[in-house]
Amino acid sequence: MRKSALIASALALGLILTGCNANPELNKDGNKSTNTLGETHTGGTLNIFAEDSDIDFDPGKSQGLAITSLAYVHRRLTTWDIRPGQEGTVVPDLATDTGQISDDGKTWTFTLKDGLKYEDGSAITSADIKYGIERSFSTELSGGLSYHKTLLKGGADYQGPFKGEELKSVETPDDKTIVFHLKSAFGDFPWIASMPAFSPVPEDKDDPGKYGLDPISSGPYQVESNKSGSEAVLTRNKYWDEKTDPVRTAGPDEVVFKLGQDASVTAQALISDSGDAKNGFSASFVPAAQLAQVQSDPSAKSRLVTSGPGALSYLAMNNERKGLDDVKVRQAINYAVNKDTYRIAGGGEISGNFASTLITPGIPGRQDYDLYQADPSGDIDKAKSLLKESSADLGTLKLLVKNDATSVAQAEAIQEALARIDVKVRIKSVDANTFSADATDAKGDYDLALSSWQPDFPSANGNIQPLFDSSQIGNGNYNISRYSNDEVDALIKKATETVKPEEAQKIWAEADKRIMDDAPIVPLTYNKNSFLYGSAVENFVVGDFPAYPVYFKASLKG
Amino acid sequence: MANTSAALEFSDHSVSFGARTITEGVSLELVPGSILALVGESGSGKSVTALAALGLAGSATQTGSVRLTGPERPTGEGREARQGQDTELVGLTAKALRRVRGARVGVVFQEPMGAFNPMFRLGHQIAEAARAHGREPAAAGGAQTTLPEGTPTSPTEGAESDDSIGERVRQQLLKSGLHNPDQVMRAYPHELSGGQLQRAMIALATINSPEVLFADEPTTALDVTVQTGILDLLRRQAAEEGQAVLLITHDMGVVADIADRVAVMKSGRIVETGAVRDIFDRPKSEYTRELLDAVPRLNAAIAASTAEVNDRLGSPTEHPYGSATAWAESSPAAVSAVLAAELTAATVVHRSSGRQVTAMDSVDLAIPAGSITGLVGESGSGKSTIANVLTGGQGLTSGRAFVDGGRVSTRPTRKQRRLRSEIGVVFQDPRGSLNPRRSVGAQIAEPMRVHTDRGRRDIEAQVTSLLDDVRLPGDFAGRYPHELSGGQRQRVAIARALALGPKLLIADEPTSALDVSVQRGVLRLLADLHEIHEFACLFISHDLAVVEQLASTVVVLQRGAIVEQGPSSQVLMNPSQGYTRELIDSAPVPDPEVQAARRAARLAA
Amino acid sequence: MSRAKFVIYRLLGALIVLLIVAAACFAIFYLMPSNPAQYSCGKPCSPDRLAEVERYLGVDQAWWKQLFDFLRGIVVGRDFGAGAAAIHCDAPCFGYSFRLRDSVTSLILSRLPITVSLTLGAAVLWAIGGIAAGLIAALKRGTATDNVVMGAAITGISAPTYLLGLLGILLFGFTLNVLPIGGYVPLTENPAMWAFHLILPWIVLAIANAAIYARLTRGQMLEVMSQDYIRTARAKGLSEPVVIGKHGLRNLVLPLTTLFAIDIGGLLGGAVITEKVFGLGGVGTLLLEAVSNLDIQVIVGVTLFAAAIVVIANLLADLSYSILDPRIGARH
């Protein structure tokens, strides 16, 4: 999630404007009362306010979740059934089930439902899904979620269909059947099959340069117009059949994406519940200033949905740096950090819960534990004694952080906390682009970095592999603590290849603890996101995972 | 003077700005057909008196009376003027005053270039004056109903047609001596010369045949040769149009030339009023006498003896510098063969958009060390170009320039810097050449800090000594230019010019922005300094009398070329060129009889 | 120098300026630590794929090579990628956005109506408001009116546009609920709604500029009114409205026109903050998002476009001098 400096200043201004209470009380009775699913009314126009000026519906290039924008237009082999207060599950979408697995766990077979049609009435075939996956390999359409590219046999070298090659590891023996051959066993493949690239794309309708503006729809809505910088309008796809779709409710007659909307302004409009906002919701989190404002506005408060604890915010320690390569030092820092002041800097209790594990709440198989038990404000004595046991000379630690106001305030909280054990920290705040470049390059010229992570699919795999597998160091990947442990790599491999979910979950939980023994990071908070919607909107829900609204269930009151 | 009853009468008129009283108890009578000159030094309140009466002096408050004879002028053609009622200008409403301005009282200002709006054609600007007082139809209510605001520029019902106004403007321009009125009407101000503009301004001021004409320093900004024509025109306005003219001036020569009566003003009060000959021949007030004494006179032009001039110019105890002859004899340096500066076949040609303008046309000029060379000529004749060439500010197109034996160029070399330090320059307007934000001492010290490596204390001592040389107290070093009078500023400028002990001092119209009494002191100072420091001096001036007093050699320039040069006495007493003669004759001398004779001769010719 | 020659010289100079701007853009992005390819590589991204994407985007080349390719694209057009997915960008090609999948030229053209509507509407408002306020202040110099107007002007100049925008939205959009808070309706679609939706952005953008114009107008007017020709105009017997309205204002036209041309030129390159607050996807937003997405071709293209507009505006301002000022007109 990138935030420009402008948004940061907007936040700061908003604070001044609303004279806000920087540490709002959490709505104790919870927002669960509004975060519920009920009967779906049909009709009306639903407005979705988005910060980006453009919306690209190309499934190949998308990193979107299975429950947001693209799901209106594209169905995939599988999808997510997300309900408030329940763990999310993977359910069949175009396929009849979530995949049949071979004994060795390396081959997955899906069969399409009967009578599936595109917006033009033509039939959806397994070849279209194969083509959709193939084109996602091309450089022209790179940029989307790419987990499948390393899983599929021959995927590493495949360059996409535009050079005339096909991907042999995806087979379509008939129009209904599609078979995937994986390099190694992968138990979470049903989740992978819910990713945007697993949407059907008819090859004869494809123009990689323009497809994303107005794709051939397989979902309940088709793109009516898509004006850069202005709005995108979706209207009903009459060939979509509700009976074949387990999750999409398709209430509104029309869905309009209002593009390039400032998050603060949108939040303000939703609080006032005026004009277009009445019939809409914001795709962005409610900024801190407006979040405070909502607390004193009963009408707005009844239309605020706060997610359960989600994405993990953490302090990465560069395990390759002198001093920090000593586990005692890293453990000391785990004790020394003040999670309380950190959370206050980020907006207080409503912004998240304190974290201690790597696998986040809402992910199946998570086990709660805390290896470094202490008050949220830390345990200075323990930290000091651990530091004494180590003879490492730390010098001044360089803390890499994004330069928005919130991140800098959070970094200062870390700086103050570590000063308590006489560890000096120098904050280096840089713009979001530079941050991701500096944190993910080969050099790793930093000691500490503040980051957060939300898995792309609800499996512990998505929590752990990208952040702690030694193959994910540098090259733009996210193991920014540069943690490398053969034992852990082996555990990750084993869990990944374990096909039975329950068994795999156990191994992930073991890996979680094993990693925290080495304390490569300090888990800080599980973040909560808050969203606002207009008074005419119903069925606006946020599940335990992900901390985002389920777009396709929202409808308008009759 | 056919009519002796005043057209406009100031009686016990005082002007003040807030608590500050500018003029007090001024009484003047402007008689039709006659010119009253109001003279006095700058700041004496001459202009304010006239402008305040017309409501043109901003927030001025007036007491007393300014009475315009006759009632408000009827605006309808053929209507009878109501007799017996005069118009009192003091306290008149703004609307009524507006009907007086430009209709019954016309005004001619000093700077013709600034007095016209640069954005509009002249014909339009003159026609505006006619339209502003356009004749309304003889409808009921006539004189008392005012013109609706804003209409004057648009020809509404009953107003004169554009054509007939255009014709009036044409005629008026012709009458003002502009023989190509159509061209003038189409021209923008910047396209005409100062003389043409001033004639156009007179045409503008008189287009509604006002009873009274105010002329505020009408020729001060003009060259002498042009001045004569303008003065003749004003004279004619009085004589032929019967206008009562108020001529505001500081130039006694101009007064002698055209005034019938003179009022002398000092510090806001009239000290003496009388017929022009009485004032010049038998001045009653001490101040009038001082004023007349201070005026430099061109000996060659007056049939007066050199001895008389010497009497006028200096008390015998002081160094006699008034006469060129006397000076030349007393200065051995004048015959020195060493040259302080020299120009040989020096030519400067400016090229712009294909046109060539020759600013200097193969000028040969030698300035001997220790001598004073006067440079005279009209504006644009190339006087300042010569100064620029010598100081390295202007390159030569061909020819050569030397200062102190070294060749001058515009290249920023060390040698040029040294040559530059051999020249001191004094400009016309000390206000412009002194930095308002730096103290006097710092500005005099600057050349020494830039060109020498002398110590701070040494420089400070030198600054005190220079201030003493220009007869200013040493504590002036700490003052700022705005705390000084015009004459004091010019003395500071001279001290700065002499800081490096230059071989050559270039004085570019150093006294023309100063009042005559101050001018006298500065000229004397220059002469004395020249005596002590023995620098050569290039003295640039349009005032032949001043040049004659100071310079041993005179160079006459016309259109960039030298028309005549030689010892001042010879050139000015006995010019060999017609142009020199013309210059001499054009400069009005402060003697009504001489001027009357000249005028007669001119009109006869 | 003839006017045509003057224009040609200036345009040549402008080309050099634009060339330097383009070179600077590429050089700066080349030296920056961020890798634009990272954004187009996908998640997760393998080193091989990253290299592939770098090659495709052309960012693996040295900056001067990228500059050269860009310049060549302007002259002869460019091809991106190969085979069935190749994209051709016709000459003059000012770059292609892989992210938005459109040529930079067409992106700018599609966003321009919004920016133009915003800028021109605001310009009319601030010109009228600012000049009127400045005139009133000048004519009432030293009075309470003058102090109030100039005080407001200083407040206007120092108030950040973003704050003004939010305040305007809060007041007119939510509290009073009389004006829409943003959105853009094309002029061709519905002129009334076009204006209605833009009123608030116009006012917000106009305020800061109006304040500057008020100050300039006041200063210039005071100077003009002290000129000799104003005294002449009064001495002619002209009425005060004519003296001020004609002889005074005519001399203000020149400095105001110059400033106006340059201000409009600057804003046509994108009124970033106003666009952002009011959700108007104009050229400014295009640039802003290109920067946060490291879309270098769009950054270079929009920067060049903005620079070109500024250069042209300056040229027009200079030309207006020779048309509006008879003194200069004669010299050319």
mmCIF file with all atom_site columns, N, CA and C in Angstrom, chain B residues 51 56 98 101-102 109 114-120 124-125 128 132-133 149-150 188 190 204 353, chain C residues 1 228-229 231-232 234-242 246-247 250-251 254 324-327 330-331:
data_model
loop_
_atom_site.group_PDB
_atom_site.id
_atom_site.type_symbol
_atom_site.label_atom_id
_atom_site.label_alt_id
_atom_site.label_comp_id
_atom_site.label_asym_id
_atom_site.label_entity_id
_atom_site.label_seq_id
_atom_site.pdbx_PDB_ins_code
_atom_site.Cartn_x
_atom_site.Cartn_y
_atom_site.Cartn_z
_atom_site.occupancy
_atom_site.B_iso_or_equiv
_atom_site.pdbx_formal_charge
_atom_site.auth_seq_id
_atom_site.auth_comp_id
_atom_site.auth_asym_id
_atom_site.auth_atom_id
_atom_site.pdbx_PDB_model_num
ATOM 1   N N  . LEU B 1 51  ? -1.490  74.503 -9.580  1.00 0.00 ? 51  LEU B N  1
ATOM 2   C CA . LEU B 1 51  ? -2.183  73.216 -9.655  1.00 0.00 ? 51  LEU B CA 1
ATOM 3   C C  . LEU B 1 51  ? -3.292  73.116 -8.612  1.00 0.00 ? 51  LEU B C  1
ATOM 4   N N  . LEU B 1 56  ? -5.666  70.034 -8.914  1.00 0.00 ? 56  LEU B N  1
ATOM 5   C CA . LEU B 1 56  ? -4.763  69.005 -9.447  1.00 0.00 ? 56  LEU B CA 1
ATOM 6   C C  . LEU B 1 56  ? -3.621  68.700 -8.486  1.00 0.00 ? 56  LEU B C  1
ATOM 7   N N  . ARG B 1 98  ? -14.164 70.510 -12.758 1.00 0.00 ? 98  ARG B N  1
ATOM 8   C CA . ARG B 1 98  ? -13.833 69.744 -13.953 1.00 0.00 ? 98  ARG B CA 1
ATOM 9   C C  . ARG B 1 98  ? -14.248 70.509 -15.221 1.00 0.00 ? 98  ARG B C  1
ATOM 10  N N  . ARG B 1 101 ? -11.494 73.096 -15.842 1.00 0.00 ? 101 ARG B N  1
ATOM 11  C CA . ARG B 1 101 ? -10.226 72.548 -16.327 1.00 0.00 ? 101 ARG B CA 1
ATOM 12  C C  . ARG B 1 101 ? -10.327 72.209 -17.808 1.00 0.00 ? 101 ARG B C  1
ATOM 13  N N  . GLY B 1 102 ? -9.359  72.647 -18.546 1.00 0.00 ? 102 GLY B N  1
ATOM 14  C CA . GLY B 1 102 ? -9.328  72.298 -19.955 1.00 0.00 ? 102 GLY B CA 1
ATOM 15  C C  . GLY B 1 102 ? -10.274 73.139 -20.783 1.00 0.00 ? 102 GLY B C  1
ATOM 16  N N  . PHE B 1 109 ? 2.412   71.240 -19.276 1.00 0.00 ? 109 PHE B N  1
ATOM 17  C CA . PHE B 1 109 ? 3.331   70.746 -18.250 1.00 0.00 ? 109 PHE B CA 1
ATOM 18  C C  . PHE B 1 109 ? 4.766   70.713 -18.736 1.00 0.00 ? 109 PHE B C  1
ATOM 19  N N  . GLY B 1 114 ? 6.174   62.745 -20.731 1.00 0.00 ? 114 GLY B N  1
ATOM 20  C CA . GLY B 1 114 ? 5.416   62.094 -19.676 1.00 0.00 ? 114 GLY B CA 1
ATOM 21  C C  . GLY B 1 114 ? 3.982   62.573 -19.599 1.00 0.00 ? 114 GLY B C  1
ATOM 22  N N  . ALA B 1 115 ? 3.736   63.734 -20.155 1.00 0.00 ? 115 ALA B N  1
ATOM 23  C CA . ALA B 1 115 ? 2.407   64.322 -19.998 1.00 0.00 ? 115 ALA B CA 1
ATOM 24  C C  . ALA B 1 115 ? 1.388   63.708 -20.948 1.00 0.00 ? 115 ALA B C  1
ATOM 25  N N  . PHE B 1 116 ? 1.879   63.020 -21.967 1.00 0.00 ? 116 PHE B N  1
ATOM 26  C CA . PHE B 1 116 ? 0.950   62.303 -22.854 1.00 0.00 ? 116 PHE B CA 1
ATOM 27  C C  . PHE B 1 116 ? 0.941   60.836 -22.467 1.00 0.00 ? 116 PHE B C  1
ATOM 28  N N  . ASN B 1 117 ? -0.226  60.226 -22.543 1.00 0.00 ? 117 ASN B N  1
ATOM 29  C CA . ASN B 1 117 ? -0.338  58.803 -22.260 1.00 0.00 ? 117 ASN B CA 1
ATOM 30  C C  . ASN B 1 117 ? 0.319   58.017 -23.401 1.00 0.00 ? 117 ASN B C  1
ATOM 31  N N  . PRO B 1 118 ? 1.309   57.191 -23.089 1.00 0.00 ? 118 PRO B N  1
ATOM 32  C CA . PRO B 1 118 ? 2.063   56.503 -24.154 1.00 0.00 ? 118 PRO B CA 1
ATOM 33  C C  . PRO B 1 118 ? 1.219   55.521 -24.951 1.00 0.00 ? 118 PRO B C  1
ATOM 34  N N  . MET B 1 119 ? 0.046   55.185 -24.450 1.00 0.00 ? 119 MET B N  1
ATOM 35  C CA . MET B 1 119 ? -0.747  54.130 -25.080 1.00 0.00 ? 119 MET B CA 1
ATOM 36  C C  . MET B 1 119 ? -1.719  54.644 -26.147 1.00 0.00 ? 119 MET B C  1
ATOM 37  N N  . PHE B 1 120 ? -1.932  55.953 -26.194 1.00 0.00 ? 120 PHE B N  1
ATOM 38  C CA . PHE B 1 120 ? -2.929  56.461 -27.140 1.00 0.00 ? 120 PHE B CA 1
ATOM 39  C C  . PHE B 1 120 ? -2.293  57.411 -28.144 1.00 0.00 ? 120 PHE B C  1
ATOM 40  N N  . HIS B 1 124 ? -6.100  61.445 -30.691 1.00 0.00 ? 124 HIS B N  1
ATOM 41  C CA . HIS B 1 124 ? -7.128  60.980 -29.778 1.00 0.00 ? 124 HIS B CA 1
ATOM 42  C C  . HIS B 1 124 ? -7.060  61.728 -28.452 1.00 0.00 ? 124 HIS B C  1
ATOM 43  N N  . GLN B 1 125 ? -5.860  61.895 -27.957 1.00 0.00 ? 125 GLN B N  1
ATOM 44  C CA . GLN B 1 125 ? -5.704  62.531 -26.643 1.00 0.00 ? 125 GLN B CA 1
ATOM 45  C C  . GLN B 1 125 ? -6.099  64.005 -26.692 1.00 0.00 ? 125 GLN B C  1
ATOM 46  N N  . GLU B 1 128 ? -9.913  64.219 -27.029 1.00 0.00 ? 128 GLU B N  1
ATOM 47  C CA . GLU B 1 128 ? -10.539 63.966 -25.731 1.00 0.00 ? 128 GLU B CA 1
ATOM 48  C C  . GLU B 1 128 ? -10.835 65.275 -25.002 1.00 0.00 ? 128 GLU B C  1
ATOM 49  N N  . ALA B 1 132 ? -14.465 66.413 -23.968 1.00 0.00 ? 132 ALA B N  1
ATOM 50  C CA . ALA B 1 132 ? -14.795 66.538 -22.554 1.00 0.00 ? 132 ALA B CA 1
ATOM 51  C C  . ALA B 1 132 ? -15.630 67.779 -22.307 1.00 0.00 ? 132 ALA B C  1
ATOM 52  N N  . HIS B 1 133 ? -15.455 68.771 -23.165 1.00 0.00 ? 133 HIS B N  1
ATOM 53  C CA . HIS B 1 133 ? -16.236 69.993 -23.010 1.00 0.00 ? 133 HIS B CA 1
ATOM 54  C C  . HIS B 1 133 ? -17.062 70.237 -24.245 1.00 0.00 ? 133 HIS B C  1
ATOM 55  N N  . GLU B 1 149 ? -21.577 61.475 -16.204 1.00 0.00 ? 149 GLU B N  1
ATOM 56  C CA . GLU B 1 149 ? -20.229 60.918 -16.030 1.00 0.00 ? 149 GLU B CA 1
ATOM 57  C C  . GLU B 1 149 ? -19.955 59.874 -17.097 1.00 0.00 ? 149 GLU B C  1
ATOM 58  N N  . GLY B 1 150 ? -18.794 59.919 -17.610 1.00 0.00 ? 150 GLY B N  1
ATOM 59  C CA . GLY B 1 150 ? -18.379 58.852 -18.516 1.00 0.00 ? 150 GLY B CA 1
ATOM 60  C C  . GLY B 1 150 ? -18.735 59.073 -19.953 1.00 0.00 ? 150 GLY B C  1
ATOM 61  N N  . TYR B 1 188 ? 2.031   58.075 -31.941 1.00 0.00 ? 188 TYR B N  1
ATOM 62  C CA . TYR B 1 188 ? 2.086   57.852 -30.498 1.00 0.00 ? 188 TYR B CA 1
ATOM 63  C C  . TYR B 1 188 ? 3.152   58.778 -29.928 1.00 0.00 ? 188 TYR B C  1
ATOM 64  N N  . HIS B 1 190 ? 5.828   58.486 -28.283 1.00 0.00 ? 190 HIS B N  1
ATOM 65  C CA . HIS B 1 190 ? 7.251   58.173 -28.416 1.00 0.00 ? 190 HIS B CA 1
ATOM 66  C C  . HIS B 1 190 ? 7.769   58.413 -29.825 1.00 0.00 ? 190 HIS B C  1
ATOM 67  N N  . LEU B 1 204 ? -3.373  71.014 -27.234 1.00 0.00 ? 204 LEU B N  1
ATOM 68  C CA . LEU B 1 204 ? -4.343  70.337 -26.361 1.00 0.00 ? 204 LEU B CA 1
ATOM 69  C C  . LEU B 1 204 ? -4.892  71.326 -25.331 1.00 0.00 ? 204 LEU B C  1
ATOM 70  N N  . SER B 1 353 ? 17.659  46.753 -36.233 1.00 0.00 ? 353 SER B N  1
ATOM 71  C CA . SER B 1 353 ? 16.712  46.337 -37.281 1.00 0.00 ? 353 SER B CA 1
ATOM 72  C C  . SER B 1 353 ? 17.035  46.976 -38.627 1.00 0.00 ? 353 SER B C  1
ATOM 73  N N  . MET C 2 1   ? 14.795  43.540 -35.311 1.00 0.00 ? 1   MET C N  1
ATOM 74  C CA . MET C 2 1   ? 14.466  42.162 -35.652 1.00 0.00 ? 1   MET C CA 1
ATOM 75  C C  . MET C 2 1   ? 12.979  42.075 -36.001 1.00 0.00 ? 1   MET C C  1
ATOM 76  N N  . ASP C 2 228 ? 2.487   61.596 -14.930 1.00 0.00 ? 228 ASP C N  1
ATOM 77  C CA . ASP C 2 228 ? 2.130   62.933 -15.422 1.00 0.00 ? 228 ASP C CA 1
ATOM 78  C C  . ASP C 2 228 ? 0.895   62.900 -16.323 1.00 0.00 ? 228 ASP C C  1
ATOM 79  N N  . TYR C 2 229 ? 0.782   61.847 -17.136 1.00 0.00 ? 229 TYR C N  1
ATOM 80  C CA . TYR C 2 229 ? -0.316  61.878 -18.101 1.00 0.00 ? 229 TYR C CA 1
ATOM 81  C C  . TYR C 2 229 ? -1.681  61.762 -17.422 1.00 0.00 ? 229 TYR C C  1
ATOM 82  N N  . ARG C 2 231 ? -2.308  63.373 -14.671 1.00 0.00 ? 231 ARG C N  1
ATOM 83  C CA . ARG C 2 231 ? -2.555  64.772 -14.336 1.00 0.00 ? 231 ARG C CA 1
ATOM 84  C C  . ARG C 2 231 ? -3.037  65.530 -15.581 1.00 0.00 ? 231 ARG C C  1
ATOM 85  N N  . THR C 2 232 ? -2.408  65.214 -16.711 1.00 0.00 ? 232 THR C N  1
ATOM 86  C CA . THR C 2 232 ? -2.851  65.847 -17.963 1.00 0.00 ? 232 THR C CA 1
ATOM 87  C C  . THR C 2 232 ? -4.312  65.523 -18.235 1.00 0.00 ? 232 THR C C  1
ATOM 88  N N  . ARG C 2 234 ? -6.612  64.785 -16.195 1.00 0.00 ? 234 ARG C N  1
ATOM 89  C CA . ARG C 2 234 ? -7.485  65.548 -15.295 1.00 0.00 ? 234 ARG C CA 1
ATOM 90  C C  . ARG C 2 234 ? -7.529  67.004 -15.721 1.00 0.00 ? 234 ARG C C  1
ATOM 91  N N  . ALA C 2 235 ? -6.364  67.508 -16.142 1.00 0.00 ? 235 ALA C N  1
ATOM 92  C CA . ALA C 2 235 ? -6.305  68.922 -16.530 1.00 0.00 ? 235 ALA C CA 1
ATOM 93  C C  . ALA C 2 235 ? -7.148  69.188 -17.766 1.00 0.00 ? 235 ALA C C  1
ATOM 94  N N  . LYS C 2 236 ? -7.400  68.147 -18.550 1.00 0.00 ? 236 LYS C N  1
ATOM 95  C CA . LYS C 2 236 ? -8.255  68.311 -19.718 1.00 0.00 ? 236 LYS C CA 1
ATOM 96  C C  . LYS C 2 236 ? -9.701  68.492 -19.308 1.00 0.00 ? 236 LYS C C  1
ATOM 97  N N  . GLY C 2 237 ? -10.000 68.098 -18.083 1.00 0.00 ? 237 GLY C N  1
ATOM 98  C CA . GLY C 2 237 ? -11.383 68.166 -17.636 1.00 0.00 ? 237 GLY C CA 1
ATOM 99  C C  . GLY C 2 237 ? -12.102 66.848 -17.801 1.00 0.00 ? 237 GLY C C  1
ATOM 100 N N  . LEU C 2 238 ? -11.353 65.770 -17.983 1.00 0.00 ? 238 LEU C N  1
ATOM 101 C CA . LEU C 2 238 ? -12.009 64.466 -18.083 1.00 0.00 ? 238 LEU C CA 1
ATOM 102 C C  . LEU C 2 238 ? -12.572 64.085 -16.723 1.00 0.00 ? 238 LEU C C  1
ATOM 103 N N  . SER C 2 239 ? -13.668 63.337 -16.748 1.00 0.00 ? 239 SER C N  1
ATOM 104 C CA . SER C 2 239 ? -14.249 62.908 -15.476 1.00 0.00 ? 239 SER C CA 1
ATOM 105 C C  . SER C 2 239 ? -13.374 61.818 -14.876 1.00 0.00 ? 239 SER C C  1
ATOM 106 N N  . GLU C 2 240 ? -13.474 61.652 -13.576 1.00 0.00 ? 240 GLU C N  1
ATOM 107 C CA . GLU C 2 240 ? -12.622 60.700 -12.859 1.00 0.00 ? 240 GLU C CA 1
ATOM 108 C C  . GLU C 2 240 ? -12.789 59.259 -13.368 1.00 0.00 ? 240 GLU C C  1
ATOM 109 N N  . PRO C 2 241 ? -14.018 58.813 -13.639 1.00 0.00 ? 241 PRO C N  1
ATOM 110 C CA . PRO C 2 241 ? -14.147 57.452 -14.185 1.00 0.00 ? 241 PRO C CA 1
ATOM 111 C C  . PRO C 2 241 ? -13.380 57.273 -15.504 1.00 0.00 ? 241 PRO C C  1
ATOM 112 N N  . VAL C 2 242 ? -13.364 58.309 -16.319 1.00 0.00 ? 242 VAL C N  1
ATOM 113 C CA . VAL C 2 242 ? -12.643 58.190 -17.591 1.00 0.00 ? 242 VAL C CA 1
ATOM 114 C C  . VAL C 2 242 ? -11.139 58.213 -17.340 1.00 0.00 ? 242 VAL C C  1
ATOM 115 N N  . LYS C 2 246 ? -9.877  54.689 -18.332 1.00 0.00 ? 246 LYS C N  1
ATOM 116 C CA . LYS C 2 246 ? -9.244  54.679 -19.651 1.00 0.00 ? 246 LYS C CA 1
ATOM 117 C C  . LYS C 2 246 ? -7.748  54.912 -19.529 1.00 0.00 ? 246 LYS C C  1
ATOM 118 N N  . HIS C 2 247 ? -7.372  56.063 -19.014 1.00 0.00 ? 247 HIS C N  1
ATOM 119 C CA . HIS C 2 247 ? -5.936  56.367 -18.974 1.00 0.00 ? 247 HIS C CA 1
ATOM 120 C C  . HIS C 2 247 ? -5.207  55.524 -17.941 1.00 0.00 ? 247 HIS C C  1
ATOM 121 N N  . ARG C 2 250 ? -5.626  51.374 -19.110 1.00 0.00 ? 250 ARG C N  1
ATOM 122 C CA . ARG C 2 250 ? -4.948  51.010 -20.349 1.00 0.00 ? 250 ARG C CA 1
ATOM 123 C C  . ARG C 2 250 ? -3.480  50.665 -20.100 1.00 0.00 ? 250 ARG C C  1
ATOM 124 N N  . ASN C 2 251 ? -2.896  51.328 -19.114 1.00 0.00 ? 251 ASN C N  1
ATOM 125 C CA . ASN C 2 251 ? -1.491  51.079 -18.833 1.00 0.00 ? 251 ASN C CA 1
ATOM 126 C C  . ASN C 2 251 ? -1.276  49.871 -17.924 1.00 0.00 ? 251 ASN C C  1
ATOM 127 N N  . LEU C 2 254 ? -0.831  45.779 -19.968 1.00 0.00 ? 254 LEU C N  1
ATOM 128 C CA . LEU C 2 254 ? 0.401   45.112 -20.350 1.00 0.00 ? 254 LEU C CA 1
ATOM 129 C C  . LEU C 2 254 ? 0.951   44.183 -19.262 1.00 0.00 ? 254 LEU C C  1
ATOM 130 N N  . LEU C 2 324 ? 0.418   45.141 -27.705 1.00 0.00 ? 324 LEU C N  1
ATOM 131 C CA . LEU C 2 324 ? -0.307  45.995 -26.768 1.00 0.00 ? 324 LEU C CA 1
ATOM 132 C C  . LEU C 2 324 ? 0.407   47.310 -26.480 1.00 0.00 ? 324 LEU C C  1
ATOM 133 N N  . ASP C 2 325 ? 1.727   47.319 -26.637 1.00 0.00 ? 325 ASP C N  1
ATOM 134 C CA . ASP C 2 325 ? 2.457   48.535 -26.310 1.00 0.00 ? 325 ASP C CA 1
ATOM 135 C C  . ASP C 2 325 ? 2.943   49.193 -27.589 1.00 0.00 ? 325 ASP C C  1
ATOM 136 N N  . PRO C 2 326 ? 2.363   50.332 -27.942 1.00 0.00 ? 326 PRO C N  1
ATOM 137 C CA . PRO C 2 326 ? 2.764   50.979 -29.195 1.00 0.00 ? 326 PRO C CA 1
ATOM 138 C C  . PRO C 2 326 ? 4.255   51.286 -29.229 1.00 0.00 ? 326 PRO C C  1
ATOM 139 N N  . ARG C 2 327 ? 4.853   51.507 -28.067 1.00 0.00 ? 327 ARG C N  1
ATOM 140 C CA . ARG C 2 327 ? 6.271   51.845 -28.049 1.00 0.00 ? 327 ARG C CA 1
ATOM 141 C C  . ARG C 2 327 ? 7.125   50.696 -28.566 1.00 0.00 ? 327 ARG C C  1
ATOM 142 N N  . ALA C 2 330 ? 6.379   49.502 -32.518 1.00 0.00 ? 330 ALA C N  1
ATOM 143 C CA . ALA C 2 330 ? 7.040   50.244 -33.588 1.00 0.00 ? 330 ALA C CA 1
ATOM 144 C C  . ALA C 2 330 ? 8.451   49.749 -33.815 1.00 0.00 ? 330 ALA C C  1
ATOM 145 N N  . ARG C 2 331 ? 9.076   49.259 -32.748 1.00 0.00 ? 331 ARG C N  1
ATOM 146 C CA . ARG C 2 331 ? 10.475  48.863 -32.887 1.00 0.00 ? 331 ARG C CA 1
ATOM 147 C C  . ARG C 2 331 ? 10.633  47.573 -33.652 1.00 0.00 ? 331 ARG C C  1
#
